CSV table of C-alpha atoms and ligand atoms in Angstrom, one decimal:
chain,number,residue,atom,x,y,z
X,1,MET,CA,126.0,-19.0,-77.0
X,2,THR,CA,123.4,-21.2,-78.6
X,3,ALA,CA,120.5,-19.8,-80.5
X,4,ARG,CA,117.7,-21.9,-81.9
X,5,LEU,CA,116.1,-19.9,-84.6
X,6,ALA,CA,112.7,-20.9,-86.0
X,7,SER,CA,112.5,-22.1,-89.6
X,8,TYR,CA,110.3,-20.2,-92.0
X,9,TRP,CA,107.8,-23.1,-91.7
X,10,GLU,CA,107.7,-23.1,-87.9
X,11,ILE,CA,106.9,-19.4,-87.5
X,12,GLY,CA,103.4,-19.0,-86.2
X,13,ALA,CA,103.0,-22.8,-85.5
X,14,PRO,CA,102.1,-23.1,-81.9
X,15,PRO,CA,104.2,-25.6,-79.9
X,16,HIS,CA,102.4,-28.7,-78.8
X,17,GLN,CA,101.4,-29.2,-75.2
X,18,PRO,CA,103.3,-31.9,-73.2
X,19,PRO,CA,101.1,-34.7,-71.8
X,20,ARG,CA,100.0,-34.8,-68.1
X,21,ASP,CA,100.3,-38.6,-68.0
X,22,LEU,CA,101.2,-41.5,-70.2
X,23,PRO,CA,100.1,-45.2,-70.3
X,24,ARG,CA,102.4,-47.8,-68.7
X,25,HIS,CA,102.0,-50.1,-71.8
X,26,THR,CA,101.6,-49.7,-75.5
X,27,ASP,CA,101.5,-52.3,-78.2
X,28,LEU,CA,103.3,-50.1,-80.7
X,29,LEU,CA,105.8,-47.3,-79.8
X,30,ILE,CA,107.2,-44.8,-82.3
X,31,VAL,CA,110.1,-42.6,-81.0
X,32,GLY,CA,110.4,-39.4,-83.0
X,33,ALA,CA,107.6,-37.5,-84.8
X,34,GLY,CA,109.6,-36.2,-87.8
X,35,PHE,CA,108.5,-37.4,-91.3
X,36,LEU,CA,109.5,-41.0,-90.7
X,37,GLY,CA,107.7,-41.3,-87.4
X,38,SER,CA,104.7,-39.4,-88.6
X,39,TRP,CA,104.4,-41.4,-91.9
X,40,LEU,CA,104.6,-44.6,-89.8
X,41,ALA,CA,101.7,-43.3,-87.6
X,42,TYR,CA,99.8,-42.3,-90.7
X,43,TRP,CA,100.2,-45.6,-92.5
X,44,ILE,CA,99.3,-47.5,-89.3
X,45,SER,CA,96.1,-45.5,-89.1
X,46,LYS,CA,95.3,-46.0,-92.8
X,47,LEU,CA,96.5,-49.5,-93.5
X,48,LYS,CA,96.3,-51.3,-90.1
X,49,PRO,CA,93.6,-49.2,-88.3
X,50,ALA,CA,93.1,-51.9,-85.7
X,51,TRP,CA,96.6,-51.0,-84.3
X,52,ALA,CA,96.0,-47.2,-84.3
X,53,GLN,CA,94.5,-46.9,-80.8
X,54,ARG,CA,97.3,-49.2,-79.6
X,55,THR,CA,100.1,-46.8,-80.9
X,56,LEU,CA,101.9,-44.2,-79.0
X,57,VAL,CA,104.3,-41.6,-80.6
X,58,VAL,CA,106.8,-39.9,-78.3
X,59,GLU,CA,108.6,-36.8,-79.5
X,60,ARG,CA,111.1,-35.0,-77.2
X,61,ASP,CA,110.5,-31.6,-78.7
X,62,LEU,CA,107.4,-29.5,-78.7
X,63,THR,CA,107.8,-28.7,-82.4
X,64,GLY,CA,110.5,-31.0,-83.8
X,65,TYR,CA,114.2,-30.9,-83.3
X,66,GLY,CA,115.9,-32.3,-86.3
X,67,ALA,CA,115.2,-32.1,-90.0
X,68,SER,CA,111.5,-32.4,-90.8
X,69,THR,CA,110.3,-29.0,-89.6
X,70,ARG,CA,113.5,-27.2,-90.7
X,71,ASN,CA,114.2,-28.5,-94.2
X,72,ALA,CA,113.9,-26.8,-97.5
X,73,GLY,CA,110.7,-28.4,-98.6
X,74,PHE,CA,111.9,-30.0,-101.9
X,75,LEU,CA,109.6,-32.8,-102.9
X,76,THR,CA,112.1,-34.3,-105.3
X,77,ALA,CA,112.9,-37.7,-106.7
X,78,GLY,CA,116.5,-36.7,-107.3
X,79,HIS,CA,118.7,-34.8,-109.8
X,80,VAL,CA,121.4,-36.0,-112.2
X,81,SER,CA,124.5,-34.4,-110.6
X,82,GLU,CA,123.7,-35.9,-107.2
X,83,MET,CA,122.8,-39.2,-108.7
X,84,LEU,CA,126.1,-39.5,-110.6
X,85,ALA,CA,127.9,-39.0,-107.3
X,86,ASP,CA,125.7,-41.5,-105.6
X,87,GLU,CA,126.2,-44.0,-108.4
X,88,ALA,CA,129.9,-44.0,-107.7
X,89,GLU,CA,129.2,-44.8,-104.1
X,90,CYS,CA,126.6,-47.6,-104.5
X,91,GLY,CA,126.3,-48.6,-108.1
X,92,PHE,CA,123.4,-48.1,-110.6
X,93,ASP,CA,121.0,-50.7,-109.3
X,94,ALA,CA,120.9,-49.4,-105.7
X,95,LEU,CA,120.8,-45.9,-107.0
X,96,PHE,CA,117.8,-46.7,-109.3
X,97,ALA,CA,116.0,-48.6,-106.6
X,98,GLN,CA,116.2,-45.5,-104.3
X,99,PHE,CA,115.2,-43.2,-107.1
X,100,LEU,CA,112.1,-45.3,-107.7
X,101,LYS,CA,111.3,-45.1,-104.0
X,102,ARG,CA,111.6,-41.3,-104.0
X,103,ARG,CA,109.5,-41.0,-107.2
X,104,ALA,CA,106.8,-43.3,-105.7
X,105,GLY,CA,107.0,-41.4,-102.4
X,106,LEU,CA,106.5,-38.1,-104.2
X,107,ALA,CA,103.5,-39.4,-106.1
X,108,LEU,CA,102.0,-41.0,-102.9
X,109,THR,CA,102.3,-37.7,-101.0
X,110,LEU,CA,100.2,-36.1,-103.7
X,111,THR,CA,97.6,-38.8,-103.9
X,112,GLU,CA,97.2,-39.2,-100.1
X,113,PHE,CA,96.9,-35.4,-99.6
X,114,PRO,CA,95.3,-34.0,-102.8
X,115,ASP,CA,94.5,-30.7,-100.9
X,116,LEU,CA,98.1,-30.2,-99.8
X,117,PRO,CA,99.4,-26.9,-101.4
X,118,THR,CA,102.5,-27.6,-103.5
X,119,ASP,CA,104.4,-25.6,-106.1
X,120,PRO,CA,104.5,-27.6,-109.4
X,121,CYS,CA,107.6,-25.7,-110.4
X,122,GLY,CA,109.8,-28.7,-111.4
X,123,SER,CA,113.5,-28.8,-110.6
X,124,ALA,CA,116.6,-27.6,-112.6
X,125,ASP,CA,120.1,-29.0,-112.1
X,126,TYR,CA,122.4,-26.0,-112.8
X,127,ASP,CA,125.7,-27.8,-112.7
X,128,GLU,CA,127.6,-28.3,-116.0
X,129,ILE,CA,126.1,-31.0,-118.2
X,130,THR,CA,128.9,-33.6,-118.9
X,131,ASP,CA,128.9,-36.7,-120.9
X,132,PRO,CA,128.7,-39.1,-117.9
X,133,LYS,CA,125.6,-37.1,-116.7
X,134,ARG,CA,124.0,-37.4,-120.1
X,135,ALA,CA,124.7,-41.1,-120.1
X,136,LEU,CA,123.2,-41.5,-116.6
X,137,ALA,CA,120.1,-39.5,-117.5
X,138,ARG,CA,119.6,-41.6,-120.6
X,139,ARG,CA,120.0,-44.8,-118.5
X,140,VAL,CA,117.5,-43.7,-115.9
X,141,ASN,CA,115.0,-42.6,-118.5
X,142,GLY,CA,115.6,-45.9,-120.4
X,143,ALA,CA,115.0,-48.0,-117.3
X,144,LEU,CA,111.8,-46.1,-116.6
X,145,ALA,CA,110.6,-46.6,-120.2
X,146,ALA,CA,111.2,-50.4,-119.7
X,147,ARG,CA,108.8,-50.2,-116.8
X,148,GLY,CA,106.3,-48.3,-118.9
X,149,GLU,CA,106.9,-45.1,-117.0
X,150,ALA,CA,107.4,-41.5,-118.2
X,151,PRO,CA,111.0,-40.1,-118.4
X,152,ALA,CA,112.4,-38.3,-115.4
X,153,PHE,CA,114.8,-36.0,-117.0
X,154,GLU,CA,114.8,-33.7,-120.0
X,155,THR,CA,117.2,-30.9,-121.1
X,156,ARG,CA,115.9,-27.4,-121.5
X,157,SER,CA,117.1,-23.9,-121.1
X,158,ALA,CA,116.8,-22.1,-117.7
X,159,CYS,CA,118.0,-18.8,-116.3
X,160,LEU,CA,120.4,-18.4,-113.4
X,161,GLY,CA,121.3,-14.9,-112.2
X,162,GLY,CA,120.5,-13.4,-115.7
X,163,SER,CA,122.3,-16.0,-117.9
X,164,GLU,CA,120.6,-18.8,-119.8
X,165,ARG,CA,122.1,-22.3,-119.7
X,166,GLU,CA,121.1,-25.8,-120.6
X,167,VAL,CA,120.0,-27.8,-117.6
X,168,PHE,CA,118.6,-31.2,-116.7
X,169,PHE,CA,114.9,-30.5,-115.8
X,170,SER,CA,112.6,-32.8,-113.7
X,171,PRO,CA,109.1,-31.7,-114.4
X,172,SER,CA,107.5,-33.7,-111.6
X,173,ASP,CA,109.5,-32.2,-108.7
X,174,ARG,CA,107.6,-29.8,-106.4
X,175,GLY,CA,108.0,-27.4,-103.6
X,176,VAL,CA,106.1,-28.0,-100.4
X,177,ASN,CA,105.7,-26.4,-96.9
X,178,PRO,CA,107.0,-29.4,-94.8
X,179,MET,CA,105.0,-28.3,-91.7
X,180,GLN,CA,101.8,-28.4,-93.7
X,181,LEU,CA,102.6,-32.0,-94.7
X,182,LEU,CA,103.6,-33.0,-91.2
X,183,ALA,CA,100.4,-31.4,-89.7
X,184,ARG,CA,98.3,-33.5,-92.1
X,185,LEU,CA,100.1,-36.7,-91.4
X,186,ARG,CA,99.7,-36.2,-87.6
X,187,ALA,CA,96.1,-35.1,-87.8
X,188,ALA,CA,95.1,-38.1,-89.8
X,189,ALA,CA,96.9,-40.5,-87.4
X,190,ARG,CA,95.4,-38.7,-84.4
X,191,ALA,CA,91.9,-38.9,-85.9
X,192,ALA,CA,92.3,-42.7,-86.1
X,193,GLY,CA,93.3,-43.0,-82.5
X,194,VAL,CA,97.2,-42.7,-82.5
X,195,ARG,CA,98.4,-40.9,-79.4
X,196,PHE,CA,101.2,-38.3,-79.8
X,197,ALA,CA,103.1,-37.2,-76.7
X,198,TYR,CA,105.4,-34.2,-77.2
X,199,GLY,CA,108.1,-33.1,-74.8
X,200,VAL,CA,108.8,-36.7,-73.9
X,201,ARG,CA,112.3,-38.1,-74.5
X,202,ALA,CA,113.0,-41.8,-74.8
X,203,GLN,CA,116.1,-42.2,-72.6
X,204,ALA,CA,116.6,-46.0,-73.1
X,205,LEU,CA,114.8,-48.8,-75.0
X,206,SER,CA,115.3,-52.5,-75.4
X,207,GLY,CA,113.6,-55.8,-75.1
X,208,GLY,CA,110.1,-54.3,-74.7
X,209,LYS,CA,110.9,-51.8,-72.0
X,210,ALA,CA,111.4,-48.1,-72.5
X,211,VAL,CA,112.5,-45.4,-70.0
X,212,LEU,CA,110.8,-42.1,-70.8
X,213,ALA,CA,111.7,-38.7,-69.5
X,214,LEU,CA,108.6,-36.5,-69.1
X,215,PRO,CA,108.7,-32.8,-68.4
X,216,ALA,CA,109.1,-31.8,-64.7
X,217,PRO,CA,107.7,-32.5,-62.3
X,218,ALA,CA,106.7,-36.0,-63.7
X,219,GLY,CA,110.3,-37.1,-64.4
X,220,LEU,CA,111.2,-40.7,-65.5
X,221,GLN,CA,108.6,-43.3,-66.3
X,222,GLU,CA,108.8,-46.9,-67.5
X,223,LEU,CA,106.8,-48.1,-70.4
X,224,ALA,CA,106.3,-51.6,-71.7
X,225,TYR,CA,105.9,-52.0,-75.4
X,226,GLY,CA,105.2,-54.8,-77.9
X,227,ARG,CA,107.1,-53.3,-80.8
X,228,ALA,CA,109.1,-50.1,-81.1
X,229,TRP,CA,110.7,-48.1,-83.9
X,230,LEU,CA,113.3,-45.5,-83.2
X,231,CYS,CA,112.9,-42.8,-85.8
X,232,VAL,CA,115.3,-40.3,-84.3
X,233,ASN,CA,117.5,-39.7,-87.4
X,234,ALA,CA,120.7,-37.9,-86.5
X,235,PHE,CA,120.2,-38.6,-82.8
X,236,ASP,CA,120.4,-42.4,-83.2
X,237,SER,CA,123.8,-42.7,-81.3
X,238,GLU,CA,122.2,-41.3,-78.1
X,239,LEU,CA,120.1,-44.4,-78.0
X,240,VAL,CA,122.0,-47.1,-79.9
X,241,SER,CA,125.5,-47.9,-78.8
X,242,ARG,CA,126.8,-49.2,-82.1
X,243,SER,CA,125.0,-46.6,-84.2
X,244,GLN,CA,126.3,-46.1,-87.8
X,245,ILE,CA,124.6,-42.7,-88.1
X,246,VAL,CA,126.5,-39.4,-88.1
X,247,PRO,CA,124.8,-36.0,-88.0
X,248,GLY,CA,125.1,-33.3,-90.6
X,249,ARG,CA,123.9,-29.8,-90.1
X,250,GLY,CA,122.2,-28.0,-92.9
X,251,GLN,CA,121.8,-24.2,-92.9
X,252,VAL,CA,119.2,-22.2,-94.7
X,253,LEU,CA,118.3,-18.6,-95.3
X,254,VAL,CA,115.3,-16.8,-96.7
X,255,THR,CA,115.6,-13.3,-98.2
X,256,SER,CA,113.2,-10.4,-98.2
X,257,PRO,CA,110.9,-10.4,-101.2
X,258,VAL,CA,113.2,-10.1,-104.2
X,259,GLN,CA,113.2,-9.7,-108.0
X,260,ALA,CA,115.3,-12.4,-109.5
X,261,ALA,CA,116.6,-13.0,-113.0
X,262,THR,CA,116.4,-16.7,-112.3
X,263,SER,CA,113.9,-19.4,-113.3
X,264,HIS,CA,111.4,-20.2,-110.6
X,265,HIS,CA,112.2,-23.9,-110.4
X,266,LEU,CA,113.7,-25.8,-107.5
X,267,GLY,CA,117.4,-25.3,-108.1
X,268,PHE,CA,120.4,-27.5,-107.5
X,269,LEU,CA,124.0,-26.4,-107.5
X,270,HIS,CA,127.3,-28.1,-106.6
X,271,ASP,CA,126.1,-31.7,-106.8
X,272,GLY,CA,123.0,-30.7,-104.8
X,273,TYR,CA,125.0,-29.5,-101.8
X,274,ASP,CA,123.5,-26.1,-102.5
X,275,TYR,CA,119.8,-25.8,-103.3
X,276,PHE,CA,117.3,-23.0,-103.7
X,277,LYS,CA,113.7,-22.3,-104.4
X,278,PHE,CA,111.3,-19.3,-104.4
X,279,VAL,CA,108.7,-19.1,-101.7
X,280,ASP,CA,106.2,-16.2,-101.3
X,281,GLY,CA,108.4,-14.1,-103.7
X,282,ARG,CA,111.5,-14.7,-101.5
X,283,LEU,CA,114.6,-16.7,-102.3
X,284,LEU,CA,115.1,-19.7,-100.0
X,285,LEU,CA,118.7,-21.0,-100.2
X,286,GLY,CA,120.4,-23.7,-98.3
X,287,GLY,CA,123.7,-25.5,-98.3
X,288,GLY,CA,127.4,-24.8,-97.7
X,289,ARG,CA,127.8,-28.1,-95.8
X,290,HIS,CA,130.4,-29.4,-98.3
X,291,ARG,CA,132.6,-26.3,-97.7
X,292,PHE,CA,132.7,-26.6,-93.9
X,293,LYS,CA,132.4,-30.3,-93.5
X,294,ALA,CA,134.1,-30.8,-90.1
X,295,GLN,CA,132.2,-28.1,-88.3
X,296,GLU,CA,128.9,-29.2,-89.8
X,297,GLN,CA,129.1,-32.7,-88.4
X,298,THR,CA,127.1,-31.6,-85.3
X,299,THR,CA,123.7,-31.8,-83.7
X,300,GLU,CA,123.9,-28.1,-82.7
X,301,LEU,CA,121.1,-26.0,-84.2
X,302,THR,CA,122.9,-22.7,-84.3
X,303,PRO,CA,123.6,-21.2,-87.7
X,304,THR,CA,127.2,-20.0,-88.3
X,305,ASP,CA,128.6,-16.8,-89.7
X,306,GLU,CA,130.8,-18.6,-92.2
X,307,VAL,CA,128.0,-20.5,-93.8
X,308,ARG,CA,125.7,-17.4,-93.7
X,309,GLN,CA,128.4,-15.4,-95.6
X,310,TYR,CA,128.9,-18.3,-98.1
X,311,LEU,CA,125.1,-18.5,-98.7
X,312,LEU,CA,124.7,-14.7,-98.9
X,313,ALA,CA,127.3,-14.5,-101.7
X,314,LEU,CA,125.6,-17.4,-103.5
X,315,ALA,CA,122.2,-15.6,-103.1
X,316,CYS,CA,123.6,-12.5,-104.9
X,317,THR,CA,124.8,-14.8,-107.8
X,318,ILE,CA,121.4,-16.5,-108.0
X,319,VAL,CA,119.2,-13.4,-108.0
X,320,GLY,CA,121.8,-11.3,-110.0
X,321,HIS,CA,122.1,-8.4,-107.5
X,322,ASP,CA,122.4,-7.6,-103.8
X,323,ARG,CA,119.2,-5.6,-103.2
X,324,PHE,CA,117.7,-7.8,-100.5
X,325,ARG,CA,117.9,-8.6,-96.8
X,326,ILE,CA,118.2,-11.9,-95.1
X,327,ASP,CA,114.9,-12.2,-93.2
X,328,TYR,CA,115.3,-15.7,-91.8
X,329,ASN,CA,118.3,-17.9,-91.1
X,330,TRP,CA,118.2,-21.3,-89.4
X,331,ALA,CA,119.8,-24.7,-89.2
X,332,GLY,CA,118.4,-28.3,-89.2
X,333,ILE,CA,120.1,-31.6,-88.5
X,334,MET,CA,120.0,-34.7,-90.8
X,335,GLY,CA,121.5,-38.1,-90.2
X,336,PHE,CA,123.8,-39.9,-92.7
X,337,PRO,CA,125.0,-43.5,-92.7
X,338,GLN,CA,128.7,-43.0,-91.7
X,339,ASP,CA,130.1,-40.7,-94.3
X,340,ARG,CA,127.9,-41.9,-97.1
X,341,HIS,CA,125.2,-39.9,-98.8
X,342,ILE,CA,122.9,-42.7,-99.7
X,343,ALA,CA,121.5,-45.6,-97.5
X,344,ILE,CA,120.8,-49.0,-99.1
X,345,SER,CA,118.9,-50.2,-96.0
X,346,HIS,CA,116.9,-48.0,-93.6
X,347,ARG,CA,116.1,-50.6,-91.0
X,348,THR,CA,118.3,-52.1,-88.2
X,349,ASP,CA,116.9,-54.6,-85.8
X,350,LEU,CA,118.2,-54.1,-82.3
X,351,ASP,CA,116.3,-57.0,-80.7
X,352,ASP,CA,113.1,-59.0,-81.3
X,353,THR,CA,110.9,-56.0,-80.4
X,354,THR,CA,113.0,-52.9,-81.3
X,355,SER,CA,114.3,-51.5,-84.6
X,356,THR,CA,115.8,-48.3,-85.8
X,357,LEU,CA,114.5,-46.7,-89.0
X,358,ASN,CA,116.6,-43.9,-90.4
X,359,ALA,CA,119.2,-42.6,-92.8
X,360,CYS,CA,117.0,-40.7,-95.2
X,361,GLY,CA,119.8,-38.1,-95.3
X,362,GLY,CA,118.9,-35.0,-97.3
X,363,MET,CA,116.1,-36.8,-99.1
X,364,GLY,CA,113.5,-37.6,-96.5
X,365,VAL,CA,110.6,-35.6,-97.8
X,366,ALA,CA,110.0,-38.0,-100.8
X,367,LEU,CA,111.8,-41.0,-99.3
X,368,THR,CA,110.0,-41.4,-95.9
X,369,PRO,CA,106.5,-42.3,-97.3
X,370,LEU,CA,107.8,-45.5,-98.9
X,371,VAL,CA,110.2,-46.5,-96.1
X,372,ALA,CA,107.4,-46.1,-93.6
X,373,ARG,CA,104.8,-47.9,-95.7
X,374,ASP,CA,107.0,-50.9,-96.3
X,375,GLU,CA,107.5,-51.2,-92.5
X,376,VAL,CA,103.8,-50.9,-91.7
X,377,LEU,CA,102.9,-53.6,-94.3
X,378,ARG,CA,105.1,-56.0,-92.2
X,379,LEU,CA,102.6,-55.7,-89.3
X,380,PRO,CA,100.1,-58.6,-89.0
K,1,FAD,C1,118.5,-27.9,-93.7
K,1,FAD,C2,117.9,-29.2,-94.3
K,1,FAD,C3,117.3,-29.1,-95.5
K,1,FAD,C4,116.7,-30.3,-96.1
K,1,FAD,N1,116.0,-30.2,-97.2
K,1,FAD,C5,115.4,-31.3,-97.7
K,1,FAD,C6,114.5,-31.1,-98.8
K,1,FAD,O1,114.3,-30.1,-99.4
K,1,FAD,N2,113.9,-32.3,-99.3
K,1,FAD,C7,114.2,-33.5,-98.7
K,1,FAD,O2,113.6,-34.5,-99.2
K,1,FAD,N3,114.9,-33.6,-97.6
K,1,FAD,C8,115.5,-32.5,-97.1
K,1,FAD,N4,116.2,-32.6,-95.9
K,1,FAD,C9,116.2,-33.9,-95.3
K,1,FAD,C10,114.9,-34.3,-94.6
K,1,FAD,O3,114.4,-33.2,-93.9
K,1,FAD,C11,115.1,-35.5,-93.7
K,1,FAD,O4,115.5,-36.6,-94.5
K,1,FAD,C12,113.8,-35.9,-93.0
K,1,FAD,O5,113.1,-34.8,-92.4
K,1,FAD,C13,114.1,-36.9,-92.0
K,1,FAD,O6,113.0,-37.2,-91.2
K,1,FAD,P1,113.1,-38.1,-89.9
K,1,FAD,O7,111.8,-38.3,-89.3
K,1,FAD,O8,113.9,-39.3,-90.2
K,1,FAD,O9,114.0,-37.2,-88.9
K,1,FAD,P2,113.8,-35.9,-88.0
K,1,FAD,O10,112.9,-34.9,-88.7
K,1,FAD,O11,115.1,-35.4,-87.6
K,1,FAD,O12,113.0,-36.4,-86.8
K,1,FAD,C14,113.6,-37.1,-85.7
K,1,FAD,C15,112.8,-36.6,-84.5
K,1,FAD,O13,113.2,-37.5,-83.4
K,1,FAD,C16,113.1,-36.7,-82.2
K,1,FAD,N5,114.0,-37.3,-81.2
K,1,FAD,C17,115.3,-37.4,-81.2
K,1,FAD,N6,115.8,-38.1,-80.1
K,1,FAD,C18,114.6,-38.4,-79.4
K,1,FAD,C19,114.4,-39.2,-78.2
K,1,FAD,N7,115.4,-39.7,-77.5
K,1,FAD,N8,113.2,-39.3,-77.8
K,1,FAD,C20,112.1,-38.8,-78.4
K,1,FAD,N9,112.3,-38.1,-79.6
K,1,FAD,C21,113.5,-37.9,-80.1
K,1,FAD,C22,113.7,-35.3,-82.7
K,1,FAD,O14,113.3,-34.3,-81.8
K,1,FAD,C23,113.1,-35.2,-84.1
K,1,FAD,O15,111.9,-34.5,-84.1
K,1,FAD,C24,116.8,-31.5,-95.4
K,1,FAD,C25,117.4,-31.5,-94.1
K,1,FAD,C26,117.9,-30.4,-93.6
K,1,FAD,C27,118.6,-30.5,-92.2
């Protein structure tokens, strides 16, 4: 049996209405209205407003089926344990370039939406501090200093489940409600004339022609486009025959309101595979993907008992007791470039008119603003 359980952020958000009709031609077509597609639409409306009324966004779901409405809401530039693992994969220069993008994306989100509620709680990396991690943190802070920028990481004491430990702390990281950010992006784009069509699935695209599946009774419709971006994340292989993207499910739970002997920062554990924060007095905890890797390589949104039990045990460790319930439990799907965690490039051209933009993995909240802005700046 499949169950699609709403995320904490989706509860109470009314689904969008499908369109009655669609144009037969659009100059710009964006497929997928997650963070990447919505930031693209936002930047078009802000930086290239003449294109806004010539832009159509199609999204197959009425809310969002993937990562953006179902993530943990960490607005983070990165943490040391995860970055050490990424450095082994791609080297310092690529790692630092991506860190800068995330840091800039975080800052941009706050300057573009100064009224967006965020939790300025900072983040703590609770994994053991080792010499290689100290060296990497020093190197990142040094590279930032050379650019005249403030350091990213400091060490301080934080509490996890009642015991104090030394952690790497990132003061600029924040918590955010991802639906609130998405709603602002889409509203700003709509106000400038971008059209969003929900419940419309792109079935095939190439060479300036798309086949769209509209809700019954409308059925299939052809659309001609001047330029299209596929921002479908983990679902890339449904549209691109030689796709390099593999899906990864992430499962999340939210407890009942809980007293916790734990610092109220964004928290990272186990190289960032497990992550937690506090929201409305509740613990939000996600992860477990590294423990159940094979079964989590799926686009299926149903949470599993194994991961739930794993997260439940971890939740007890984090709060220091078991006097809470699980009130919410859901899954989201992210896309990764093959088995890698980090993507060096986010764009693949399929032909002269069609590109895919993706592979923001588990980092898209802070990464997508810059990936999308770079793309929009290429427009004439
Ligand atoms: C459980 C979980 C927790 C996470 N936590 C964090 C976090 O705290 N911080 C962070 O930075 N990142 C986090 N991430 C990652 C982050 O959510 C993603 O990197 C980001 O949302 C990706 O955005 P996107 O627009 O590329 O993809 P998505 O949000 O997946 O959007 C793709 C959209 O395309 C649509 N689509 C697919 N196929 C079609 C088609 N054929 N036609 C039309 N539409 C289509 C889908 O319905 C979907 O809405 C998390 C991810 C998960 C799953």
